[in-house]
Amino acid sequence: MTGSSVKLPSGQSESVDLTDQAYQYMKKNKITPMWPDSMFLVNTDMAADKSGNLRYLSQRFYQTAWYYVWGLIQQNILYVLLTLGILITGRQWAKELANGAVHGEWLTLQGISPARQVLNQFGVIAYTLGQIVYLPLLLAFIVIAFWQGLGSLAYPVVGYGNNGLGFGALLLPLQQYLGGALLLSIGLIIFIATTNLLLADWIRNSWIVTALQLVLLGITWVAPPMLSSPLTYFKLDPILTGALAQQVDDSAFTAWQGFTVLLTASVLLLVILAVTRLVRGWLRQHHGVTAAAAK
């Protein structure tokens, strides 16, 4: 890196080696590095840098469109957008259930089954969440692309996996990172929408449903990583880079695994919702028959 130098403590050569590999890769693939660019730091070196100087000297400046979106995902922008999405959509179905019994009966008389009404509400909530998550990112992408350019989707990103010498640091293309982010975010939107439906159907108080969803979102920040828990996959960057897989020494923590877990959990929530409604309908019918017999 012309015109700059960084002194590394003894044993911290992995970042230097990875930086050299990254620049050789960019030179070979004719990728223009970021400007100003920095070292490609691995977790072990960052953990050993108690002073924070290495992290400070290795800041990146995400000026082009793809790189800026990448930087926002690293900074957990998805948490902010999902919080906003829950605040906007959290009350929707519960409020409908609490105040719209007549409307629901009218729809049923028009030939729209209760199951279809639930699916329609799922579509509305998921669509609204999708707009809240993706439109701000898309707008930022378009504006920055117009002024600063796109950048390269082949730009190398620090990741962790089997690098030929065991589980360690490696380079993966930015397009793989962003593709995984899209996959996981879709899974999260589906999961939040189905959670909304179930909580609303049980509680029917729009404010409590919204509060519970926000509490659930907060729990995901401190929940221990478990392969089959949907709460594990709300933190995108550790999943996408493989940092979490390295931390727990389990390569199964991937974006595809996260999407599968979130989709499976969503289906289970919908099944629970369907069973709850069937049982509630049976109890209502049984109570009606019993009351009629008593008369």
PDB file of C-alpha atoms in Angstrom:
ATOM      1  CA  MET A   1       0.000   0.000   0.000  1.00  0.00           C
ATOM      2  CA  THR A   2       1.996   2.925  -1.333  1.00  0.00           C
ATOM      3  CA  GLY A   3       2.729   5.728   1.090  1.00  0.00           C
ATOM      4  CA  SER A   4       1.583   3.984   4.279  1.00  0.00           C
ATOM      5  CA  SER A   5       2.767   1.366   6.706  1.00  0.00           C
ATOM      6  CA  VAL A   6       1.363  -0.448   9.721  1.00  0.00           C
ATOM      7  CA  LYS A   7       3.441  -2.128  12.412  1.00  0.00           C
ATOM      8  CA  LEU A   8       1.906  -5.435  13.451  1.00  0.00           C
ATOM      9  CA  PRO A   9       2.651  -7.170  16.766  1.00  0.00           C
ATOM     10  CA  SER A  10       4.412 -10.515  16.573  1.00  0.00           C
ATOM     11  CA  GLY A  11       2.250 -13.299  15.157  1.00  0.00           C
ATOM     12  CA  GLN A  12      -0.215 -11.041  13.351  1.00  0.00           C
ATOM     13  CA  SER A  13       0.746 -11.911   9.801  1.00  0.00           C
ATOM     14  CA  GLU A  14      -2.517 -13.504   8.662  1.00  0.00           C
ATOM     15  CA  SER A  15      -4.044 -10.137   7.742  1.00  0.00           C
ATOM     16  CA  VAL A  16      -0.902  -9.183   5.820  1.00  0.00           C
ATOM     17  CA  ASP A  17      -1.009 -12.445   3.854  1.00  0.00           C
ATOM     18  CA  LEU A  18      -4.728 -12.069   3.145  1.00  0.00           C
ATOM     19  CA  THR A  19      -4.250  -8.454   2.002  1.00  0.00           C
ATOM     20  CA  ASP A  20      -1.538  -9.570  -0.406  1.00  0.00           C
ATOM     21  CA  GLN A  21      -3.824 -12.308  -1.757  1.00  0.00           C
ATOM     22  CA  ALA A  22      -6.653  -9.801  -2.176  1.00  0.00           C
ATOM     23  CA  TYR A  23      -4.548  -7.346  -4.165  1.00  0.00           C
ATOM     24  CA  GLN A  24      -3.133 -10.118  -6.344  1.00  0.00           C
ATOM     25  CA  TYR A  25      -6.726 -11.250  -6.972  1.00  0.00           C
ATOM     26  CA  MET A  26      -7.847  -7.702  -7.846  1.00  0.00           C
ATOM     27  CA  LYS A  27      -4.892  -7.206 -10.153  1.00  0.00           C
ATOM     28  CA  LYS A  28      -5.577 -10.489 -11.929  1.00  0.00           C
ATOM     29  CA  ASN A  29      -9.295  -9.722 -12.343  1.00  0.00           C
ATOM     30  CA  LYS A  30      -8.718  -6.017 -13.159  1.00  0.00           C
ATOM     31  CA  ILE A  31     -10.738  -4.795 -10.194  1.00  0.00           C
ATOM     32  CA  THR A  32     -10.126  -1.235  -9.060  1.00  0.00           C
ATOM     33  CA  PRO A  33      -9.531  -1.202  -5.293  1.00  0.00           C
ATOM     34  CA  MET A  34     -11.444   1.141  -3.006  1.00  0.00           C
ATOM     35  CA  TRP A  35      -9.897   4.543  -2.552  1.00  0.00           C
ATOM     36  CA  PRO A  36      -8.615   4.949   0.037  1.00  0.00           C
ATOM     37  CA  ASP A  37      -8.341   1.237   0.706  1.00  0.00           C
ATOM     38  CA  SER A  38      -6.940  -0.634   3.700  1.00  0.00           C
ATOM     39  CA  MET A  39      -5.797  -3.966   5.010  1.00  0.00           C
ATOM     40  CA  PHE A  40      -8.039  -7.020   4.912  1.00  0.00           C
ATOM     41  CA  LEU A  41      -8.291  -7.787   8.627  1.00  0.00           C
ATOM     42  CA  VAL A  42      -9.112 -11.223  10.035  1.00  0.00           C
ATOM     43  CA  ASN A  43     -10.882 -11.764  13.354  1.00  0.00           C
ATOM     44  CA  THR A  44      -7.838 -13.107  15.182  1.00  0.00           C
ATOM     45  CA  ASP A  45      -5.812  -9.982  14.433  1.00  0.00           C
ATOM     46  CA  MET A  46      -8.666  -7.657  15.385  1.00  0.00           C
ATOM     47  CA  ALA A  47      -9.175  -9.522  18.674  1.00  0.00           C
ATOM     48  CA  ALA A  48      -5.464  -9.225  19.496  1.00  0.00           C
ATOM     49  CA  ASP A  49      -5.370  -5.488  18.706  1.00  0.00           C
ATOM     50  CA  LYS A  50      -6.263  -4.219  22.185  1.00  0.00           C
ATOM     51  CA  SER A  51      -5.372  -0.609  21.385  1.00  0.00           C
ATOM     52  CA  GLY A  52      -7.798  -0.419  18.464  1.00  0.00           C
ATOM     53  CA  ASN A  53      -5.144   1.258  16.297  1.00  0.00           C
ATOM     54  CA  LEU A  54      -5.169  -1.501  13.709  1.00  0.00           C
ATOM     55  CA  ARG A  55      -8.938  -1.303  13.315  1.00  0.00           C
ATOM     56  CA  TYR A  56      -8.794   2.508  13.125  1.00  0.00           C
ATOM     57  CA  LEU A  57      -6.036   2.525  10.502  1.00  0.00           C
ATOM     58  CA  SER A  58      -7.892  -0.064   8.466  1.00  0.00           C
ATOM     59  CA  GLN A  59     -11.174   1.795   8.026  1.00  0.00           C
ATOM     60  CA  ARG A  60     -12.884   1.491   4.676  1.00  0.00           C
ATOM     61  CA  PHE A  61     -14.747   4.175   2.781  1.00  0.00           C
ATOM     62  CA  TYR A  62     -17.697   2.762   0.872  1.00  0.00           C
ATOM     63  CA  GLN A  63     -18.100   5.332  -1.886  1.00  0.00           C
ATOM     64  CA  THR A  64     -19.559   3.320  -4.769  1.00  0.00           C
ATOM     65  CA  ALA A  65     -23.026   1.759  -4.843  1.00  0.00           C
ATOM     66  CA  TRP A  66     -22.364  -1.949  -4.238  1.00  0.00           C
ATOM     67  CA  TYR A  67     -19.740  -1.196  -1.601  1.00  0.00           C
ATOM     68  CA  TYR A  68     -22.034   1.240   0.203  1.00  0.00           C
ATOM     69  CA  VAL A  69     -24.824  -1.344   0.444  1.00  0.00           C
ATOM     70  CA  TRP A  70     -22.239  -3.836   1.707  1.00  0.00           C
ATOM     71  CA  GLY A  71     -21.144  -1.342   4.368  1.00  0.00           C
ATOM     72  CA  LEU A  72     -24.758  -0.773   5.501  1.00  0.00           C
ATOM     73  CA  ILE A  73     -25.326  -4.512   5.918  1.00  0.00           C
ATOM     74  CA  GLN A  74     -22.130  -4.784   7.968  1.00  0.00           C
ATOM     75  CA  GLN A  75     -23.474  -2.009  10.212  1.00  0.00           C
ATOM     76  CA  ASN A  76     -26.692  -3.987  10.850  1.00  0.00           C
ATOM     77  CA  ILE A  77     -28.952  -1.588   8.961  1.00  0.00           C
ATOM     78  CA  LEU A  78     -31.390  -4.482   8.617  1.00  0.00           C
ATOM     79  CA  TYR A  79     -32.162  -4.267  12.360  1.00  0.00           C
ATOM     80  CA  VAL A  80     -33.174  -0.635  11.987  1.00  0.00           C
ATOM     81  CA  LEU A  81     -35.329  -1.328   8.926  1.00  0.00           C
ATOM     82  CA  LEU A  82     -37.011  -4.380  10.484  1.00  0.00           C
ATOM     83  CA  THR A  83     -37.760  -2.370  13.632  1.00  0.00           C
ATOM     84  CA  LEU A  84     -39.413   0.288  11.492  1.00  0.00           C
ATOM     85  CA  GLY A  85     -41.273  -2.409   9.584  1.00  0.00           C
ATOM     86  CA  ILE A  86     -42.625  -3.975  12.787  1.00  0.00           C
ATOM     87  CA  LEU A  87     -43.794  -0.579  14.051  1.00  0.00           C
ATOM     88  CA  ILE A  88     -45.723  -0.039  10.813  1.00  0.00           C
ATOM     89  CA  THR A  89     -47.128  -3.557  10.254  1.00  0.00           C
ATOM     90  CA  GLY A  90     -47.346  -4.896  13.820  1.00  0.00           C
ATOM     91  CA  ARG A  91     -50.842  -3.525  14.486  1.00  0.00           C
ATOM     92  CA  GLN A  92     -52.348  -4.335  11.106  1.00  0.00           C
ATOM     93  CA  TRP A  93     -53.791  -7.850  11.453  1.00  0.00           C
ATOM     94  CA  ALA A  94     -54.533  -7.638  15.187  1.00  0.00           C
ATOM     95  CA  LYS A  95     -56.521  -4.455  14.626  1.00  0.00           C
ATOM     96  CA  GLU A  96     -58.432  -6.134  11.793  1.00  0.00           C
ATOM     97  CA  LEU A  97     -59.269  -9.122  13.984  1.00  0.00           C
ATOM     98  CA  ALA A  98     -60.308  -6.982  16.942  1.00  0.00           C
ATOM     99  CA  ASN A  99     -62.533  -4.594  15.005  1.00  0.00           C
ATOM    100  CA  GLY A 100     -63.347  -6.326  11.755  1.00  0.00           C
ATOM    101  CA  ALA A 101     -65.521  -9.311  12.659  1.00  0.00           C
ATOM    102  CA  VAL A 102     -68.337  -8.034  10.485  1.00  0.00           C
ATOM    103  CA  HIS A 103     -65.934  -7.345   7.628  1.00  0.00           C
ATOM    104  CA  GLY A 104     -64.515 -10.874   7.926  1.00  0.00           C
ATOM    105  CA  GLU A 105     -67.991 -12.420   7.882  1.00  0.00           C
ATOM    106  CA  TRP A 106     -68.886 -10.328   4.832  1.00  0.00           C
ATOM    107  CA  LEU A 107     -65.763 -11.579   3.004  1.00  0.00           C
ATOM    108  CA  THR A 108     -66.692 -15.157   3.914  1.00  0.00           C
ATOM    109  CA  LEU A 109     -70.170 -14.627   2.461  1.00  0.00           C
ATOM    110  CA  GLN A 110     -68.512 -13.369  -0.745  1.00  0.00           C
ATOM    111  CA  GLY A 111     -66.798 -16.742  -1.085  1.00  0.00           C
ATOM    112  CA  ILE A 112     -63.410 -15.716   0.354  1.00  0.00           C
ATOM    113  CA  SER A 113     -62.540 -18.396   2.895  1.00  0.00           C
ATOM    114  CA  PRO A 114     -60.954 -17.528   6.269  1.00  0.00           C
ATOM    115  CA  ALA A 115     -57.774 -19.328   5.151  1.00  0.00           C
ATOM    116  CA  ARG A 116     -57.553 -17.135   2.071  1.00  0.00           C
ATOM    117  CA  GLN A 117     -58.152 -14.049   4.199  1.00  0.00           C
ATOM    118  CA  VAL A 118     -55.184 -15.027   6.390  1.00  0.00           C
ATOM    119  CA  LEU A 119     -52.981 -15.622   3.350  1.00  0.00           C
ATOM    120  CA  ASN A 120     -54.014 -12.268   1.904  1.00  0.00           C
ATOM    121  CA  GLN A 121     -53.040 -10.570   5.156  1.00  0.00           C
ATOM    122  CA  PHE A 122     -49.719 -12.441   5.107  1.00  0.00           C
ATOM    123  CA  GLY A 123     -49.096 -11.133   1.603  1.00  0.00           C
ATOM    124  CA  VAL A 124     -49.912  -7.558   2.607  1.00  0.00           C
ATOM    125  CA  ILE A 125     -47.663  -7.660   5.711  1.00  0.00           C
ATOM    126  CA  ALA A 126     -44.762  -9.341   3.889  1.00  0.00           C
ATOM    127  CA  TYR A 127     -45.069  -6.935   0.946  1.00  0.00           C
ATOM    128  CA  THR A 128     -45.067  -3.920   3.270  1.00  0.00           C
ATOM    129  CA  LEU A 129     -42.045  -5.241   5.176  1.00  0.00           C
ATOM    130  CA  GLY A 130     -40.271  -5.854   1.879  1.00  0.00           C
ATOM    131  CA  GLN A 131     -40.875  -2.264   0.803  1.00  0.00           C
ATOM    132  CA  ILE A 132     -39.566  -0.908   4.109  1.00  0.00           C
ATOM    133  CA  VAL A 133     -36.419  -3.059   3.932  1.00  0.00           C
ATOM    134  CA  TYR A 134     -35.538  -2.831   0.257  1.00  0.00           C
ATOM    135  CA  LEU A 135     -36.731   0.588  -0.934  1.00  0.00           C
ATOM    136  CA  PRO A 136     -34.316   2.649   1.241  1.00  0.00           C
ATOM    137  CA  LEU A 137     -31.412   0.429   0.164  1.00  0.00           C
ATOM    138  CA  LEU A 138     -32.479   0.644  -3.474  1.00  0.00           C
ATOM    139  CA  LEU A 139     -32.806   4.426  -3.293  1.00  0.00           C
ATOM    140  CA  ALA A 140     -29.350   4.785  -1.710  1.00  0.00           C
ATOM    141  CA  PHE A 141     -27.950   2.416  -4.331  1.00  0.00           C
ATOM    142  CA  ILE A 142     -29.409   4.404  -7.256  1.00  0.00           C
ATOM    143  CA  VAL A 143     -28.287   7.801  -5.945  1.00  0.00           C
ATOM    144  CA  ILE A 144     -24.737   6.661  -5.165  1.00  0.00           C
ATOM    145  CA  ALA A 145     -24.453   4.712  -8.430  1.00  0.00           C
ATOM    146  CA  PHE A 146     -25.395   7.858 -10.333  1.00  0.00           C
ATOM    147  CA  TRP A 147     -22.735   9.995  -8.621  1.00  0.00           C
ATOM    148  CA  GLN A 148     -19.969   7.508  -7.793  1.00  0.00           C
ATOM    149  CA  GLY A 149     -20.503   4.412  -9.955  1.00  0.00           C
ATOM    150  CA  LEU A 150     -21.379   0.828  -9.176  1.00  0.00           C
ATOM    151  CA  GLY A 151     -18.115  -0.719  -8.024  1.00  0.00           C
ATOM    152  CA  SER A 152     -17.353  -4.373  -8.684  1.00  0.00           C
ATOM    153  CA  LEU A 153     -19.431  -7.338  -7.517  1.00  0.00           C
ATOM    154  CA  ALA A 154     -16.247  -9.407  -7.774  1.00  0.00           C
ATOM    155  CA  TYR A 155     -14.529  -7.300  -5.088  1.00  0.00           C
ATOM    156  CA  PRO A 156     -12.979  -9.632  -2.460  1.00  0.00           C
ATOM    157  CA  VAL A 157     -14.582  -9.841   0.990  1.00  0.00           C
ATOM    158  CA  VAL A 158     -12.954 -11.385   4.054  1.00  0.00           C
ATOM    159  CA  GLY A 159     -14.699 -14.649   4.874  1.00  0.00           C
ATOM    160  CA  TYR A 160     -14.078 -17.811   6.869  1.00  0.00           C
ATOM    161  CA  GLY A 161     -14.257 -21.406   5.758  1.00  0.00           C
ATOM    162  CA  ASN A 162     -12.115 -24.219   4.420  1.00  0.00           C
ATOM    163  CA  ASN A 163      -9.106 -22.434   2.910  1.00  0.00           C
ATOM    164  CA  GLY A 164      -7.191 -25.619   2.132  1.00  0.00           C
ATOM    165  CA  LEU A 165      -5.365 -25.553   5.453  1.00  0.00           C
ATOM    166  CA  GLY A 166      -8.395 -26.129   7.633  1.00  0.00           C
ATOM    167  CA  PHE A 167     -11.022 -23.639   8.847  1.00  0.00           C
ATOM    168  CA  GLY A 168      -9.591 -20.165   8.464  1.00  0.00           C
ATOM    169  CA  ALA A 169      -9.689 -16.827   6.655  1.00  0.00           C
ATOM    170  CA  LEU A 170     -10.330 -16.719   2.923  1.00  0.00           C
ATOM    171  CA  LEU A 171     -11.651 -14.379   0.225  1.00  0.00           C
ATOM    172  CA  LEU A 172     -15.136 -14.541  -1.241  1.00  0.00           C
ATOM    173  CA  PRO A 173     -16.651 -12.314  -3.955  1.00  0.00           C
ATOM    174  CA  LEU A 174     -18.959  -9.498  -2.917  1.00  0.00           C
ATOM    175  CA  GLN A 175     -21.739 -10.905  -5.126  1.00  0.00           C
ATOM    176  CA  GLN A 176     -21.803 -14.043  -2.952  1.00  0.00           C
ATOM    177  CA  TYR A 177     -22.082 -11.893   0.177  1.00  0.00           C
ATOM    178  CA  LEU A 178     -24.903  -9.734  -1.222  1.00  0.00           C
ATOM    179  CA  GLY A 179     -26.722 -12.760  -2.674  1.00  0.00           C
ATOM    180  CA  GLY A 180     -26.677 -14.399   0.752  1.00  0.00           C
ATOM    181  CA  ALA A 181     -27.922 -11.147   2.312  1.00  0.00           C
ATOM    182  CA  LEU A 182     -30.886 -11.075  -0.093  1.00  0.00           C
ATOM    183  CA  LEU A 183     -31.726 -14.717   0.648  1.00  0.00           C
ATOM    184  CA  LEU A 184     -31.584 -14.245   4.427  1.00  0.00           C
ATOM    185  CA  SER A 185     -33.552 -10.994   4.374  1.00  0.00           C
ATOM    186  CA  ILE A 186     -36.369 -12.680   2.421  1.00  0.00           C
ATOM    187  CA  GLY A 187     -36.434 -15.448   5.035  1.00  0.00           C
ATOM    188  CA  LEU A 188     -36.550 -12.898   7.854  1.00  0.00           C
ATOM    189  CA  ILE A 189     -39.436 -10.997   6.249  1.00  0.00           C
ATOM    190  CA  ILE A 190     -41.445 -14.224   5.855  1.00  0.00           C
ATOM    191  CA  PHE A 191     -40.714 -15.230   9.465  1.00  0.00           C
ATOM    192  CA  ILE A 192     -41.706 -11.835  10.907  1.00  0.00           C
ATOM    193  CA  ALA A 193     -44.915 -11.782   8.842  1.00  0.00           C
ATOM    194  CA  THR A 194     -45.987 -15.250  10.073  1.00  0.00           C
ATOM    195  CA  THR A 195     -45.071 -14.339  13.656  1.00  0.00           C
ATOM    196  CA  ASN A 196     -47.314 -11.299  13.310  1.00  0.00           C
ATOM    197  CA  LEU A 197     -50.224 -13.448  12.103  1.00  0.00           C
ATOM    198  CA  LEU A 198     -49.936 -15.949  14.950  1.00  0.00           C
ATOM    199  CA  LEU A 199     -49.538 -13.386  17.738  1.00  0.00           C
ATOM    200  CA  ALA A 200     -52.397 -11.290  16.371  1.00  0.00           C
ATOM    201  CA  ASP A 201     -54.676 -14.311  16.129  1.00  0.00           C
ATOM    202  CA  TRP A 202     -53.942 -15.264  19.734  1.00  0.00           C
ATOM    203  CA  ILE A 203     -53.872 -11.854  21.425  1.00  0.00           C
ATOM    204  CA  ARG A 204     -55.897  -9.500  19.184  1.00  0.00           C
ATOM    205  CA  ASN A 205     -54.416  -6.437  20.851  1.00  0.00           C
ATOM    206  CA  SER A 206     -52.442  -4.515  18.245  1.00  0.00           C
ATOM    207  CA  TRP A 207     -50.173  -2.697  20.721  1.00  0.00           C
ATOM    208  CA  ILE A 208     -49.242  -5.879  22.605  1.00  0.00           C
ATOM    209  CA  VAL A 209     -48.552  -7.712  19.328  1.00  0.00           C
ATOM    210  CA  THR A 210     -46.231  -4.915  18.180  1.00  0.00           C
ATOM    211  CA  ALA A 211     -44.465  -4.827  21.567  1.00  0.00           C
ATOM    212  CA  LEU A 212     -43.951  -8.607  21.580  1.00  0.00           C
ATOM    213  CA  GLN A 213     -42.492  -8.518  18.078  1.00  0.00           C
ATOM    214  CA  LEU A 214     -40.051  -5.785  19.119  1.00  0.00           C
ATOM    215  CA  VAL A 215     -39.077  -7.812  22.204  1.00  0.00           C
ATOM    216  CA  LEU A 216     -38.480 -10.832  19.973  1.00  0.00           C
ATOM    217  CA  LEU A 217     -36.288  -8.714  17.705  1.00  0.00           C
ATOM    218  CA  GLY A 218     -34.298  -7.565  20.739  1.00  0.00           C
ATOM    219  CA  ILE A 219     -33.844 -11.146  21.956  1.00  0.00           C
ATOM    220  CA  THR A 220     -32.221 -12.090  18.659  1.00  0.00           C
ATOM    221  CA  TRP A 221     -29.363  -9.711  19.500  1.00  0.00           C
ATOM    222  CA  VAL A 222     -28.375 -11.694  22.619  1.00  0.00           C
ATOM    223  CA  ALA A 223     -29.696 -15.179  21.809  1.00  0.00           C
ATOM    224  CA  PRO A 224     -26.979 -17.887  21.751  1.00  0.00           C
ATOM    225  CA  PRO A 225     -26.237 -19.288  18.281  1.00  0.00           C
ATOM    226  CA  MET A 226     -28.163 -22.481  17.584  1.00  0.00           C
ATOM    227  CA  LEU A 227     -28.245 -24.083  14.155  1.00  0.00           C
ATOM    228  CA  SER A 228     -32.003 -24.752  14.137  1.00  0.00           C
ATOM    229  CA  SER A 229     -33.107 -21.499  15.799  1.00  0.00           C
ATOM    230  CA  PRO A 230     -34.524 -18.765  13.537  1.00  0.00           C
ATOM    231  CA  LEU A 231     -33.316 -16.181  16.073  1.00  0.00           C
ATOM    232  CA  THR A 232     -29.704 -16.966  15.128  1.00  0.00           C
ATOM    233  CA  TYR A 233     -30.019 -15.594  11.606  1.00  0.00           C
ATOM    234  CA  PHE A 234     -30.996 -11.989  12.299  1.00  0.00           C
ATOM    235  CA  LYS A 235     -27.322 -10.921  12.428  1.00  0.00           C
ATOM    236  CA  LEU A 236     -26.418 -11.115   8.768  1.00  0.00           C
ATOM    237  CA  ASP A 237     -22.725 -10.273   8.595  1.00  0.00           C
ATOM    238  CA  PRO A 238     -21.388 -13.117  10.840  1.00  0.00           C
ATOM    239  CA  ILE A 239     -23.485 -15.604   8.874  1.00  0.00           C
ATOM    240  CA  LEU A 240     -22.560 -14.262   5.444  1.00  0.00           C
ATOM    241  CA  THR A 241     -18.811 -14.110   6.108  1.00  0.00           C
ATOM    242  CA  GLY A 242     -18.672 -17.381   8.033  1.00  0.00           C
ATOM    243  CA  ALA A 243     -17.400 -15.603  11.166  1.00  0.00           C
ATOM    244  CA  LEU A 244     -20.085 -17.288  13.284  1.00  0.00           C
ATOM    245  CA  ALA A 245     -19.257 -20.665  11.778  1.00  0.00           C
ATOM    246  CA  GLN A 246     -15.624 -20.120  12.729  1.00  0.00           C
ATOM    247  CA  GLN A 247     -16.564 -18.988  16.234  1.00  0.00           C
ATOM    248  CA  VAL A 248     -18.632 -22.102  17.000  1.00  0.00           C
ATOM    249  CA  ASP A 249     -16.492 -24.374  14.778  1.00  0.00           C
ATOM    250  CA  ASP A 250     -19.459 -25.518  12.699  1.00  0.00           C
ATOM    251  CA  SER A 251     -19.469 -24.868   8.954  1.00  0.00           C
ATOM    252  CA  ALA A 252     -23.229 -25.542   8.754  1.00  0.00           C
ATOM    253  CA  PHE A 253     -24.037 -21.925   9.718  1.00  0.00           C
ATOM    254  CA  THR A 254     -24.621 -20.559   6.206  1.00  0.00           C
ATOM    255  CA  ALA A 255     -27.082 -18.215   4.509  1.00  0.00           C
ATOM    256  CA  TRP A 256     -28.851 -21.143   2.845  1.00  0.00           C
ATOM    257  CA  GLN A 257     -29.167 -22.955   6.182  1.00  0.00           C
ATOM    258  CA  GLY A 258     -30.580 -19.778   7.708  1.00  0.00           C
ATOM    259  CA  PHE A 259     -33.134 -19.388   4.915  1.00  0.00           C
ATOM    260  CA  THR A 260     -34.178 -23.034   5.322  1.00  0.00           C
ATOM    261  CA  VAL A 261     -34.579 -22.666   9.104  1.00  0.00           C
ATOM    262  CA  LEU A 262     -36.564 -19.418   8.774  1.00  0.00           C
ATOM    263  CA  LEU A 263     -38.848 -20.889   6.097  1.00  0.00           C
ATOM    264  CA  THR A 264     -39.410 -24.090   8.115  1.00  0.00           C
ATOM    265  CA  ALA A 265     -40.212 -22.078  11.248  1.00  0.00           C
ATOM    266  CA  SER A 266     -42.649 -19.944   9.249  1.00  0.00           C
ATOM    267  CA  VAL A 267     -44.463 -23.022   7.931  1.00  0.00           C
ATOM    268  CA  LEU A 268     -44.708 -24.427  11.467  1.00  0.00           C
ATOM    269  CA  LEU A 269     -46.174 -21.131  12.707  1.00  0.00           C
ATOM    270  CA  LEU A 270     -48.783 -21.231   9.931  1.00  0.00           C
ATOM    271  CA  VAL A 271     -49.644 -24.844  10.842  1.00  0.00           C
ATOM    272  CA  ILE A 272     -50.062 -23.821  14.499  1.00  0.00           C
ATOM    273  CA  LEU A 273     -52.275 -20.934  13.372  1.00  0.00           C
ATOM    274  CA  ALA A 274     -54.419 -23.266  11.264  1.00  0.00           C
ATOM    275  CA  VAL A 275     -54.788 -25.807  14.103  1.00  0.00           C
ATOM    276  CA  THR A 276     -55.664 -23.025  16.552  1.00  0.00           C
ATOM    277  CA  ARG A 277     -58.397 -21.743  14.242  1.00  0.00           C
ATOM    278  CA  LEU A 278     -59.787 -25.246  13.666  1.00  0.00           C
ATOM    279  CA  VAL A 279     -59.937 -25.945  17.404  1.00  0.00           C
ATOM    280  CA  ARG A 280     -61.505 -22.544  18.068  1.00  0.00           C
ATOM    281  CA  GLY A 281     -64.102 -23.152  15.340  1.00  0.00           C
ATOM    282  CA  TRP A 282     -64.916 -26.614  16.710  1.00  0.00           C
ATOM    283  CA  LEU A 283     -65.329 -25.247  20.235  1.00  0.00           C
ATOM    284  CA  ARG A 284     -67.568 -22.439  18.982  1.00  0.00           C
ATOM    285  CA  GLN A 285     -69.706 -24.905  17.004  1.00  0.00           C
ATOM    286  CA  HIS A 286     -69.876 -27.360  19.904  1.00  0.00           C
ATOM    287  CA  HIS A 287     -70.860 -24.561  22.266  1.00  0.00           C
ATOM    288  CA  GLY A 288     -73.578 -23.468  19.819  1.00  0.00           C
ATOM    289  CA  VAL A 289     -74.991 -27.021  19.552  1.00  0.00           C
ATOM    290  CA  THR A 290     -74.956 -27.410  23.328  1.00  0.00           C
ATOM    291  CA  ALA A 291     -76.725 -24.063  23.823  1.00  0.00           C
ATOM    292  CA  ALA A 292     -79.374 -24.972  21.233  1.00  0.00           C
ATOM    293  CA  ALA A 293     -80.002 -28.351  22.914  1.00  0.00           C
ATOM    294  CA  ALA A 294     -80.380 -26.645  26.283  1.00  0.00           C
ATOM    295  CA  LYS A 295     -83.112 -24.397  24.876  1.00  0.00           C
TER     296      LYS A 295
END
